[in-house]
Short mmCIF file of C-alpha atoms in Angstrom, two decimals:
data_model
loop_
_atom_site.label_atom_id
_atom_site.label_comp_id
_atom_site.label_asym_id
_atom_site.label_seq_id
_atom_site.Cartn_x
_atom_site.Cartn_y
_atom_site.Cartn_z
CA MET A 1 21.55 20.61 40.65
CA ALA A 2 23.03 22.99 38.07
CA VAL A 3 23.06 27.52 38.04
CA VAL A 4 22.04 28.71 36.98
CA LEU A 5 22.84 27.81 37.46
CA VAL A 6 21.45 31.85 37.07
CA VAL A 7 22.63 33.15 36.68
CA GLY A 8 20.94 30.31 38.92
CA VAL A 9 20.84 30.30 37.82
CA VAL A 10 19.78 28.72 38.98
CA LEU A 11 19.58 31.66 36.19
CA SER A 12 23.32 32.19 35.13
CA ALA A 13 23.80 35.73 34.26
CA CYS A 14 27.09 35.99 36.09
CA GLY A 15 29.03 34.68 33.04
CA THR A 16 32.10 32.76 32.30
CA SER A 17 34.68 35.34 31.33
CA ALA A 18 35.50 39.08 31.12
CA GLU A 19 36.56 41.70 28.60
CA ASP A 20 36.68 45.46 28.50
CA ALA A 21 33.95 47.24 26.55
CA ASP A 22 35.31 50.71 27.24
CA ASP A 23 36.65 51.18 23.76
CA ASP A 24 33.58 49.85 22.05
CA PRO A 25 32.17 52.74 20.06
CA GLU A 26 28.84 50.84 19.37
CA ALA A 27 28.21 49.89 22.96
CA VAL A 28 25.38 51.59 24.75
CA LEU A 29 26.19 51.62 28.42
CA THR A 30 23.03 52.08 30.39
CA GLU A 31 24.64 51.88 33.77
CA ASP A 32 27.93 53.51 34.82
CA SER A 33 28.88 51.17 37.63
CA PRO A 34 32.36 51.48 39.02
CA ASP A 35 34.71 48.51 39.04
CA VAL A 36 34.61 47.01 42.52
CA GLY A 37 36.90 44.36 43.76
CA SER A 38 39.22 43.42 46.68
CA SER A 39 42.21 45.28 45.49
CA ASP A 40 42.29 47.47 48.65
CA PRO A 41 44.43 45.48 51.19
CA ALA A 42 42.63 47.29 53.99
CA THR A 43 39.35 45.59 53.15
CA ARG A 44 40.79 42.11 53.04
CA PRO A 45 39.45 39.60 55.58
CA PRO A 46 41.79 38.05 58.14
CA SER A 47 44.39 35.67 56.63
CA THR A 48 42.62 32.66 58.11
CA MET A 49 39.52 33.39 56.07
CA LEU A 50 39.30 32.11 52.58
CA THR A 51 38.04 34.41 49.85
CA ALA A 52 36.06 33.44 46.78
CA TYR A 53 34.77 35.33 43.74
CA GLY A 54 31.22 36.71 44.03
CA CYS A 55 29.02 38.93 41.96
CA PRO A 56 26.27 41.43 43.05
CA VAL A 57 23.71 39.73 45.27
CA ARG A 58 20.06 40.50 44.80
CA THR A 59 18.68 38.71 47.91
CA LEU A 60 19.55 36.06 50.47
CA LEU A 61 16.01 34.91 50.89
CA PRO A 62 15.99 31.37 49.32
CA GLN A 63 12.38 31.59 48.01
CA ASP A 64 13.38 34.75 46.13
CA SER A 65 16.83 33.66 44.89
CA ARG A 66 16.94 32.89 41.20
CA ASP A 67 20.30 34.14 39.91
CA THR A 68 23.66 32.62 40.28
CA CYS A 69 25.16 35.49 42.20
CA SER A 70 22.58 35.15 45.04
CA THR A 71 22.27 31.41 44.89
CA ARG A 72 25.96 30.67 45.39
CA VAL A 73 25.70 32.28 48.80
CA VAL A 74 22.19 31.06 49.76
CA ARG A 75 23.24 27.36 49.15
CA GLN A 76 25.86 27.80 51.90
CA LEU A 77 23.40 29.39 54.42
CA PHE A 78 20.58 26.98 54.04
CA SER A 79 20.13 23.13 53.81
CA GLY A 80 17.11 21.46 52.20
CA LEU A 81 15.44 18.07 52.48
CA THR A 82 17.80 16.88 49.76
CA GLU A 83 21.00 18.18 48.21
CA ILE A 84 23.13 17.32 45.11
CA ASP A 85 26.11 15.17 45.80
CA ALA A 86 29.21 17.11 44.73
CA GLU A 87 30.86 14.09 43.16
CA THR A 88 27.99 12.21 41.49
CA GLY A 89 25.66 15.07 40.68
CA HIS A 90 22.70 13.02 41.90
CA PRO A 91 20.24 14.04 44.64
CA THR A 92 20.86 12.60 48.06
CA LEU A 93 18.91 12.97 51.33
CA LEU A 94 20.07 15.65 53.71
CA VAL A 95 17.59 17.01 56.30
CA ALA A 96 15.18 14.29 55.21
CA SER A 97 15.93 10.83 56.48
CA SER A 98 13.45 9.25 54.03
CA MET A 99 11.04 10.12 51.25
CA ASP A 100 8.50 7.44 50.51
CA THR A 101 5.83 7.18 47.75
CA ASP A 102 3.93 4.44 45.91
CA ASP A 103 2.76 6.48 42.93
CA SER A 104 5.17 9.60 42.71
CA ARG A 105 2.09 11.70 43.60
CA ASP A 106 1.68 11.33 47.30
CA TRP A 107 4.90 11.59 49.33
CA THR A 108 5.63 11.09 52.99
CA VAL A 109 8.84 12.79 54.17
CA THR A 110 10.54 12.09 57.49
CA LEU A 111 13.15 14.43 58.85
CA HIS A 112 16.23 13.71 60.85
CA ASP A 113 16.04 14.82 64.39
CA GLY A 114 18.54 17.31 65.74
CA TRP A 115 18.67 19.89 62.95
CA THR A 116 18.64 23.47 64.10
CA PHE A 117 18.70 26.95 62.66
CA GLN A 118 21.60 29.14 63.61
CA ASN A 119 19.56 30.91 66.33
CA GLY A 120 18.98 27.57 68.06
CA GLU A 121 15.38 26.96 66.82
CA SER A 122 14.75 23.40 65.77
CA VAL A 123 14.12 22.60 62.09
CA THR A 124 10.84 20.78 61.87
CA ALA A 125 8.30 19.79 59.29
CA ARG A 126 6.53 23.06 59.92
CA SER A 127 9.72 25.02 58.93
CA PHE A 128 9.40 23.62 55.44
CA VAL A 129 5.64 23.78 55.12
CA ASP A 130 5.38 27.41 56.36
CA ALA A 131 8.21 28.44 54.13
CA TRP A 132 6.64 26.84 51.07
CA ASN A 133 3.30 28.37 51.71
CA LEU A 134 4.95 31.77 52.03
CA ALA A 135 6.70 31.27 48.71
CA ALA A 136 3.55 30.21 46.90
CA GLY A 137 1.39 33.14 47.98
CA PRO A 138 0.95 36.12 45.60
CA ASP A 139 1.40 38.91 48.13
CA ASN A 140 5.19 38.75 48.41
CA GLU A 141 5.81 38.35 44.70
CA LEU A 142 8.76 36.07 45.22
CA ARG A 143 10.63 35.03 42.16
CA ASN A 144 10.44 31.19 42.93
CA ARG A 145 6.70 31.14 43.41
CA ASP A 146 5.89 29.16 40.29
CA LEU A 147 8.19 26.34 41.32
CA PHE A 148 5.40 25.28 43.76
CA ASN A 149 2.78 24.89 41.03
CA LEU A 150 3.12 21.08 41.20
CA ILE A 151 1.75 20.98 44.81
CA ALA A 152 -1.98 20.42 45.10
CA GLY A 153 -3.85 23.69 45.87
CA TYR A 154 -1.31 26.00 44.16
CA GLU A 155 -3.81 27.52 41.90
CA ASP A 156 -6.09 28.53 44.79
CA VAL A 157 -3.19 30.08 46.68
CA ALA A 158 -1.78 31.85 43.61
CA SER A 159 -5.29 33.39 42.91
CA GLY A 160 -5.75 34.45 46.47
CA ASP A 161 -8.68 32.09 47.05
CA ALA A 162 -6.68 30.20 49.67
CA THR A 163 -3.77 31.08 52.03
CA ARG A 164 -2.19 27.64 52.32
CA LEU A 165 -1.41 24.78 49.91
CA ARG A 166 -3.79 21.93 50.67
CA GLY A 167 -1.19 19.45 49.33
CA LEU A 168 1.13 20.16 52.36
CA GLU A 169 0.33 18.58 55.77
CA VAL A 170 2.37 18.65 58.96
CA VAL A 171 1.93 15.25 60.59
CA ASP A 172 4.30 15.89 63.51
CA ASP A 173 7.51 17.68 64.11
CA LEU A 174 9.48 15.30 61.96
CA THR A 175 6.90 14.18 59.44
CA MET A 176 5.19 15.98 56.54
CA ARG A 177 3.02 14.84 53.64
CA ILE A 178 3.25 16.22 50.09
CA GLU A 179 0.29 15.83 47.62
CA LEU A 180 1.13 16.76 43.99
CA THR A 181 -1.32 17.51 41.28
CA GLU A 182 -0.07 14.61 39.25
CA PRO A 183 2.82 12.05 39.50
CA PHE A 184 6.24 13.67 39.49
CA ALA A 185 9.14 11.24 39.89
CA PRO A 186 11.97 13.84 39.90
CA LEU A 187 10.61 15.36 43.23
CA PRO A 188 13.71 14.54 45.28
CA ALA A 189 15.94 16.26 42.68
CA LYS A 190 13.58 19.25 42.50
CA LEU A 191 13.63 19.77 46.28
CA THR A 192 17.32 20.47 46.02
CA ASP A 193 16.45 23.89 44.62
CA VAL A 194 17.00 26.77 47.11
CA ALA A 195 13.30 27.68 46.68
CA PHE A 196 12.39 24.70 48.89
CA MET A 197 14.70 25.57 51.79
CA PRO A 198 13.16 25.88 55.38
CA LEU A 199 12.65 29.12 57.11
CA PRO A 200 12.80 29.94 60.92
CA SER A 201 9.88 31.68 62.59
CA VAL A 202 11.86 34.99 62.68
CA ALA A 203 11.67 35.12 58.90
CA PHE A 204 7.89 35.72 59.02
CA GLU A 205 8.22 38.80 61.30
CA ASP A 206 10.02 40.98 58.78
CA LEU A 207 10.70 39.35 55.42
CA THR A 208 12.63 42.30 53.99
CA ALA A 209 14.96 42.42 56.96
CA PHE A 210 15.42 38.70 56.89
CA ALA A 211 16.43 38.72 53.20
CA ASN A 212 19.46 40.89 54.22
CA ALA A 213 20.37 39.13 57.41
CA PRO A 214 18.98 35.61 57.14
CA VAL A 215 19.15 32.92 59.78
CA GLY A 216 19.68 29.60 58.00
CA ASN A 217 20.40 25.98 58.80
CA GLY A 218 23.33 25.54 56.50
CA ARG A 219 26.98 24.74 56.80
CA TYR A 220 27.66 28.48 57.23
CA GLU A 221 26.06 31.31 59.12
CA LEU A 222 26.12 34.90 58.00
CA GLU A 223 28.64 37.12 59.77
CA SER A 224 28.33 40.28 57.66
CA PHE A 225 26.70 41.28 54.39
CA ASP A 226 26.99 44.10 51.88
CA PRO A 227 25.32 43.18 48.57
CA GLU A 228 27.67 45.36 46.57
CA ARG A 229 30.98 44.42 48.36
CA GLU A 230 30.94 41.06 50.18
CA ALA A 231 29.24 38.35 52.11
CA ARG A 232 31.27 37.05 55.05
CA LEU A 233 30.32 33.54 56.23
CA ARG A 234 31.64 31.51 59.22
CA ARG A 235 31.21 27.77 59.76
CA TYR A 236 28.05 26.82 61.70
CA GLU A 237 29.49 24.60 64.38
CA ASP A 238 26.16 22.83 65.16
CA TRP A 239 25.36 21.93 61.54
CA ALA A 240 23.81 18.49 61.75
CA GLY A 241 24.81 17.09 58.39
CA PRO A 242 27.40 14.39 57.64
CA ASP A 243 29.98 16.58 56.03
CA PRO A 244 30.37 20.01 57.64
CA ALA A 245 32.38 22.82 56.18
CA ALA A 246 36.10 22.01 55.91
CA ASN A 247 37.18 25.59 56.68
CA ASP A 248 36.44 28.05 59.38
CA ALA A 249 35.18 30.91 57.24
CA VAL A 250 34.72 32.11 53.67
CA THR A 251 34.11 35.58 52.21
CA PHE A 252 32.45 35.99 48.81
CA VAL A 253 34.09 39.17 47.42
CA VAL A 254 31.71 41.00 45.10
CA TYR A 255 33.16 42.21 41.81
CA SER A 256 31.16 44.52 39.61
CA GLY A 257 31.60 46.82 36.67
CA ASP A 258 32.82 46.27 33.18
CA ASN A 259 36.17 44.82 34.31
CA ALA A 260 34.82 42.52 37.10
CA ILE A 261 36.27 39.22 36.08
CA GLN A 262 39.51 40.79 34.90
CA LEU A 263 39.90 42.40 38.36
CA ALA A 264 39.17 39.17 40.06
CA TYR A 265 41.71 37.35 37.92
CA GLU A 266 44.42 39.87 38.78
CA ASP A 267 43.59 39.53 42.44
CA VAL A 268 44.18 35.83 42.40
CA LEU A 269 47.47 36.48 40.63
CA THR A 270 48.49 38.77 43.47
CA GLY A 271 46.98 36.60 46.24
CA THR A 272 44.30 39.12 47.20
CA LEU A 273 41.64 36.67 46.17
CA ASP A 274 41.94 32.90 46.83
CA VAL A 275 39.58 31.37 44.26
CA LEU A 276 38.09 32.49 40.91
CA ASP A 277 35.80 29.92 39.39
CA ASN A 278 35.69 31.50 35.93
CA VAL A 279 38.81 32.46 34.07
CA PRO A 280 38.42 35.04 31.27
CA PRO A 281 38.74 33.08 28.03
CA GLU A 282 41.38 35.31 26.56
CA ARG A 283 43.57 34.56 29.54
CA LEU A 284 43.22 30.66 29.53
CA ASP A 285 46.63 30.05 27.95
CA GLU A 286 48.28 32.60 30.29
CA SER A 287 46.54 31.04 33.29
CA ARG A 288 47.96 27.60 32.59
CA ASP A 289 51.46 29.02 32.58
CA ALA A 290 50.80 31.20 35.68
CA PHE A 291 48.95 28.68 37.82
CA GLY A 292 50.12 25.26 36.53
CA ASP A 293 48.19 22.52 38.41
CA ARG A 294 46.16 25.16 40.22
CA VAL A 295 43.98 25.44 37.14
CA VAL A 296 40.91 23.24 37.61
CA GLU A 297 38.64 22.46 34.60
CA THR A 298 35.17 21.08 35.26
CA THR A 299 32.40 20.09 32.75
CA THR A 300 29.22 21.61 33.97
CA SER A 301 25.51 21.58 33.08
CA SER A 302 25.47 25.17 31.92
CA PHE A 303 24.86 26.26 28.36
CA THR A 304 25.00 29.68 26.82
CA PHE A 305 22.32 30.92 24.45
CA LEU A 306 20.83 33.94 22.83
CA GLY A 307 17.20 34.42 23.71
CA LEU A 308 14.75 35.91 21.21
CA PRO A 309 11.65 37.95 21.94
CA VAL A 310 9.16 35.73 20.04
CA ASP A 311 6.20 37.86 21.09
CA ARG A 312 7.24 40.82 19.05
CA ALA A 313 7.89 41.55 15.38
CA PRO A 314 9.97 40.70 13.52
CA PHE A 315 11.21 37.96 15.90
CA ASP A 316 7.69 36.47 15.90
CA ASP A 317 8.65 34.82 12.63
CA VAL A 318 10.25 31.44 13.22
CA ASN A 319 12.10 31.64 9.85
CA LEU A 320 14.00 34.77 11.09
CA ARG A 321 14.84 32.87 14.34
CA ARG A 322 16.08 29.86 12.46
CA ALA A 323 18.14 32.05 10.04
CA LEU A 324 19.93 33.70 12.89
CA SER A 325 20.86 30.35 14.37
CA LEU A 326 21.97 28.76 11.14
CA ALA A 327 24.24 31.83 10.28
CA ILE A 328 26.41 31.10 13.33
CA ASP A 329 29.56 29.09 13.05
CA ARG A 330 29.69 27.93 16.75
CA GLN A 331 32.93 25.93 16.38
CA ARG A 332 34.72 28.80 14.88
CA ILE A 333 33.80 31.11 17.81
CA VAL A 334 34.74 28.37 20.34
CA ASP A 335 38.08 28.02 18.79
CA GLU A 336 38.88 31.68 18.29
CA VAL A 337 37.40 33.12 21.45
CA PHE A 338 37.45 30.27 23.93
CA GLY A 339 40.55 28.39 22.83
CA GLY A 340 38.54 25.35 21.83
CA LEU A 341 37.64 24.75 25.44
CA LEU A 342 33.76 24.77 25.08
CA GLN A 343 31.53 22.35 23.09
CA PRO A 344 29.09 23.77 20.54
CA ALA A 345 25.54 23.23 21.72
CA THR A 346 23.34 20.95 19.69
CA SER A 347 20.30 20.84 22.16
CA VAL A 348 18.82 22.50 25.22
CA ILE A 349 19.18 19.38 27.36
CA PRO A 350 22.80 19.47 28.50
CA PRO A 351 25.20 16.55 27.98
CA VAL A 352 25.41 15.77 31.71
CA LEU A 353 21.92 14.31 31.57
CA ASP A 354 20.92 11.01 30.10
CA ALA A 355 18.28 12.56 27.94
CA HIS A 356 20.85 14.53 26.02
CA ARG A 357 21.05 14.01 22.21
CA GLN A 358 23.96 15.11 20.10
CA THR A 359 21.79 16.04 17.11
CA ALA A 360 18.60 17.29 18.66
CA CYS A 361 18.88 20.84 17.20
CA GLY A 362 18.89 20.68 13.39
CA ASP A 363 19.14 24.48 13.25
CA CYS A 364 22.31 24.53 15.37
CA VAL A 365 24.60 23.73 12.48
CA HIS A 366 26.33 26.36 10.25
CA ASP A 367 24.45 26.55 7.05
CA PRO A 368 24.88 29.99 5.40
CA ARG A 369 22.83 29.18 2.24
CA LEU A 370 19.75 27.97 4.23
CA ALA A 371 20.15 30.87 6.60
CA ARG A 372 19.91 33.43 3.77
CA GLU A 373 16.96 31.56 2.22
CA LEU A 374 14.98 31.63 5.49
CA LEU A 375 15.81 35.29 6.07
CA GLU A 376 14.44 36.05 2.60
CA ILE A 377 11.27 34.09 3.44
CA ALA A 378 10.93 36.08 6.60
CA GLY A 379 11.05 39.30 4.66
CA GLY A 380 14.63 40.25 5.24
CA TRP A 381 16.01 42.70 7.78
CA GLU A 382 15.96 46.45 7.75
CA GLY A 383 17.70 48.94 10.11
CA PRO A 384 19.80 48.25 13.22
CA MET A 385 19.42 45.20 15.49
CA THR A 386 19.78 45.70 19.24
CA VAL A 387 21.57 42.99 21.12
CA HIS A 388 21.30 42.85 24.89
CA LEU A 389 24.07 41.61 27.29
CA ASN A 390 25.24 42.06 30.87
CA ALA A 391 28.52 43.91 31.47
CA GLY A 392 31.60 42.78 33.36
CA SER A 393 31.46 39.05 32.65
CA GLY A 394 33.39 38.90 29.37
CA HIS A 395 30.54 38.44 26.90
CA GLU A 396 31.37 41.40 24.67
CA ARG A 397 33.99 39.57 22.58
CA TRP A 398 31.94 36.53 21.60
CA VAL A 399 28.77 38.56 21.14
CA ARG A 400 30.73 40.76 18.72
CA ALA A 401 31.90 37.61 16.94
CA VAL A 402 28.27 36.41 16.49
CA THR A 403 27.09 39.78 15.12
CA ASP A 404 30.15 39.74 12.78
CA GLN A 405 28.91 36.47 11.43
CA TRP A 406 25.33 37.77 11.01
CA ARG A 407 26.77 40.69 9.13
CA GLU A 408 28.89 38.37 6.91
CA VAL A 409 26.19 35.75 6.27
CA LEU A 410 22.91 37.64 6.43
CA GLY A 411 23.99 41.16 5.50
CA ILE A 412 22.75 42.76 8.64
CA GLU A 413 24.94 45.86 8.85
CA GLU A 414 24.22 47.75 12.05
CA PHE A 415 24.10 46.56 15.62
CA ILE A 416 23.41 48.38 18.81
CA PHE A 417 24.91 46.74 21.96
CA ASP A 418 22.75 47.41 25.05
CA THR A 419 25.18 46.57 27.83
CA ARG A 420 23.93 46.81 31.45
CA GLY A 421 25.05 45.89 34.97
CA MET A 422 23.73 42.66 36.33
CA THR A 423 20.77 43.89 38.31
CA PRO A 424 19.39 46.24 35.69
CA TYR A 425 19.99 43.58 33.06
CA LEU A 426 17.84 41.02 34.84
CA GLU A 427 15.21 43.69 35.49
CA LEU A 428 15.15 44.28 31.73
CA LEU A 429 14.57 40.64 30.93
CA GLU A 430 12.03 40.16 33.68
CA SER A 431 10.01 43.15 32.40
CA GLY A 432 9.90 41.70 28.93
CA ASP A 433 11.30 44.85 27.39
CA ALA A 434 14.25 43.19 25.49
CA ASP A 435 13.60 44.08 21.86
CA GLY A 436 16.31 41.99 20.27
CA PRO A 437 18.55 38.90 21.01
CA PHE A 438 19.76 38.78 24.61
CA ARG A 439 22.50 36.77 26.16
CA LEU A 440 21.77 34.34 28.91
CA GLY A 441 23.26 31.23 30.46
CA TRP A 442 21.38 28.44 32.16
CA ALA A 443 22.41 25.73 34.46
CA LEU A 444 20.59 23.00 36.30
CA SER A 445 19.43 23.76 39.83
CA TYR A 446 18.58 20.11 39.99
CA PRO A 447 19.55 17.20 37.73
CA SER A 448 16.44 16.63 35.55
CA PRO A 449 15.51 17.69 32.04
CA GLU A 450 12.26 18.94 33.62
CA TYR A 451 14.16 21.91 35.13
CA VAL A 452 15.46 23.13 31.85
CA LEU A 453 12.27 22.64 29.94
CA SER A 454 9.78 23.77 32.48
CA GLU A 455 11.70 26.80 33.80
CA LEU A 456 12.69 28.05 30.34
CA PHE A 457 9.84 27.24 28.05
CA THR A 458 6.45 26.84 29.81
CA THR A 459 4.30 29.96 30.02
CA SER A 460 4.96 30.33 33.78
CA GLY A 461 8.67 29.38 33.71
CA SER A 462 10.86 31.67 35.73
CA GLY A 463 13.44 31.77 32.93
CA ASN A 464 10.99 32.25 30.12
CA PHE A 465 11.97 35.73 29.04
CA PHE A 466 11.11 34.93 25.41
CA GLY A 467 7.45 35.78 25.67
CA LEU A 468 6.70 32.10 24.61
CA THR A 469 3.07 31.24 25.55
CA ASP A 470 2.05 28.09 23.84
CA ALA A 471 -0.40 25.54 25.36
CA SER A 472 1.10 22.71 23.33
CA VAL A 473 4.58 23.38 24.76
CA ASP A 474 3.17 23.47 28.26
CA GLU A 475 1.32 20.32 27.82
CA VAL A 476 4.11 18.21 26.31
CA ILE A 477 6.44 19.31 29.07
CA ARG A 478 3.84 18.45 31.73
CA GLN A 479 3.27 15.00 30.29
CA ALA A 480 7.10 14.36 30.25
CA ALA A 481 7.33 15.40 33.96
CA ALA A 482 4.50 13.04 34.92
CA ALA A 483 5.92 10.01 33.00
CA SER A 484 7.32 6.99 34.87
CA PRO A 485 11.14 6.78 35.09
CA GLY A 486 11.17 4.18 32.31
CA GLU A 487 9.35 6.46 29.91
CA ALA A 488 10.69 9.81 31.09
CA ILE A 489 13.76 10.15 28.85
CA GLU A 490 11.81 9.66 25.58
CA ARG A 491 9.04 11.94 26.72
CA PHE A 492 11.57 14.71 27.59
CA GLN A 493 13.24 14.28 24.24
CA ASP A 494 9.80 14.65 22.54
CA ALA A 495 9.22 17.83 24.58
CA GLU A 496 12.67 19.17 23.50
CA ASP A 497 11.72 18.61 19.80
CA VAL A 498 8.59 20.67 20.32
CA VAL A 499 10.57 23.51 21.93
CA LEU A 500 13.24 23.56 19.21
CA ALA A 501 10.57 23.67 16.49
CA HIS A 502 9.53 27.05 17.97
CA MET A 503 13.20 28.17 18.25
CA PRO A 504 12.70 30.73 21.13
CA LEU A 505 16.44 30.76 21.64
CA ILE A 506 19.72 30.07 19.87
CA PRO A 507 21.77 27.38 21.71
CA LEU A 508 25.45 28.32 21.48
CA TRP A 509 27.83 26.14 23.59
CA TYR A 510 27.92 24.06 26.77
CA GLY A 511 29.94 25.22 29.73
CA VAL A 512 33.22 24.27 31.19
CA SER A 513 34.22 26.01 34.37
CA THR A 514 37.94 26.90 34.50
CA SER A 515 39.04 27.82 38.04
CA VAL A 516 42.25 29.15 39.41
CA HIS A 517 43.36 29.45 42.96
CA THR A 518 46.27 30.56 45.13
CA GLU A 519 48.85 28.33 46.69
CA ARG A 520 47.22 28.62 50.11
CA VAL A 521 44.07 26.81 49.01
CA GLU A 522 43.32 23.19 48.01
CA GLU A 523 40.26 21.06 47.33
CA VAL A 524 38.72 23.40 44.74
CA HIS A 525 35.62 21.88 43.25
CA VAL A 526 32.95 23.29 40.96
CA ASP A 527 29.94 21.00 40.66
CA ALA A 528 27.87 20.32 37.54
CA SER A 529 25.52 23.15 38.47
CA THR A 530 28.40 25.60 38.09
CA ILE A 531 28.45 26.23 41.92
CA LEU A 532 31.85 26.49 43.59
CA ARG A 533 31.59 24.18 46.63
CA VAL A 534 33.25 26.50 49.01
CA GLU A 535 32.50 24.17 51.99
CA ARG A 536 35.20 21.92 50.59
CA LEU A 537 37.99 24.59 50.39
CA GLN A 538 40.82 24.04 52.76
CA LEU A 539 43.87 26.09 53.72
CA VAL A 540 47.09 24.32 52.92
CA ASP A 541 49.03 23.56 56.09
#
């Protein structure tokens, strides 16, 4: 798995740091959202309840959860057939007791007996099959719908010609069969995505109500939920898995507004918040002095990039896209903004995967001369350039550093910074209305290059906000996903080469999560998908 993730995050639009934009004369603030945090002691949960950083939640319905803010909560409320081992980063069986296949196309899945939803209803094969059919159908317009396109019959369901996926069969209460359209070896990894979680029968009675008050089968059950303030979770005592939550309860405290991460950091300093899993970069040195061994650094699968709207002029010219990338001195920004903590990106497949190559992206080096030549070939640049980013997560400083380099190297003089709150920012990207470079982060929801390539770059990918619609890209990624394990790495690398030739985004750097926590907490762990594993948090005796 990896956030995404986000954003996954899962699409990761929740960010890695924070910085004020209030004194930025060029910023265009399109949402005046107040700063929200846990600073009011009257709103604090009981002292026995742990508190962790959260950001505005869009939904708690797994089949509709695509951003990091929502997914970090959903993963605690629901458990799937498989999950990602927090230590190894590899998929492991969870609700499933076995997954058998001879050809990676036809799978037989057997479930453990004894799993229940938090209302007492048994988790059966039908709990998964019905949930997946719901997600694949067009009527509900769920964000994770396209993740089911590998299951036989998806096209018929998506078009409205059928109501159920013919590739899913309930054999009995504890057995289901999955028929795919073609061989897909990474299926156990893909099934760790929240899209594939089961649903109880109550979910189908009122899907909107369920999305705000879900009944899951995860380590925690929902106690209360306010999407703009907090999500309170308590341990589900009848959870049937091998490693239940180590604590009684956790509250995700929602921080929003331009100062979100800064407020969260201050709250950890004062003890109002127990854990913050993303320290503002400008406070990294300070945090090491303030927290000592309570600073936890974790290499993750996330990478930050600037997306480009390749379907509109002038960004439809690949020479312009290449010029913008070559003009950026990534190492300089990493050193000056992030204290040297991050690693400049040289590919779209992150270093935590075996398919990663250190020199995959030839246009990810700093080459001012070539950048100027390519800009000239593209016809130059006239007028202001709009740059889009989400507020409250500390991106203003490094985005400004990037535009300063574009001004210095390429002579682009004027920039308009379109800064929005998280929800309207994601809506802007989903609508395809971004008319300039836009900031995003991406993390693995499951540990396979297929997730990065399919979700970001295929025509139907849930993270393809670039307007990239190229049949050759779709086909090379499809072939890589269908390859045998022995051939998969080379095929995915070939697909990455095709993607980078189109340059729909500018890779910037790979992520390191820097967490801080109070003295009353131990066992703080952020996994490769950038998800804080709150189930492992413990109160210090």
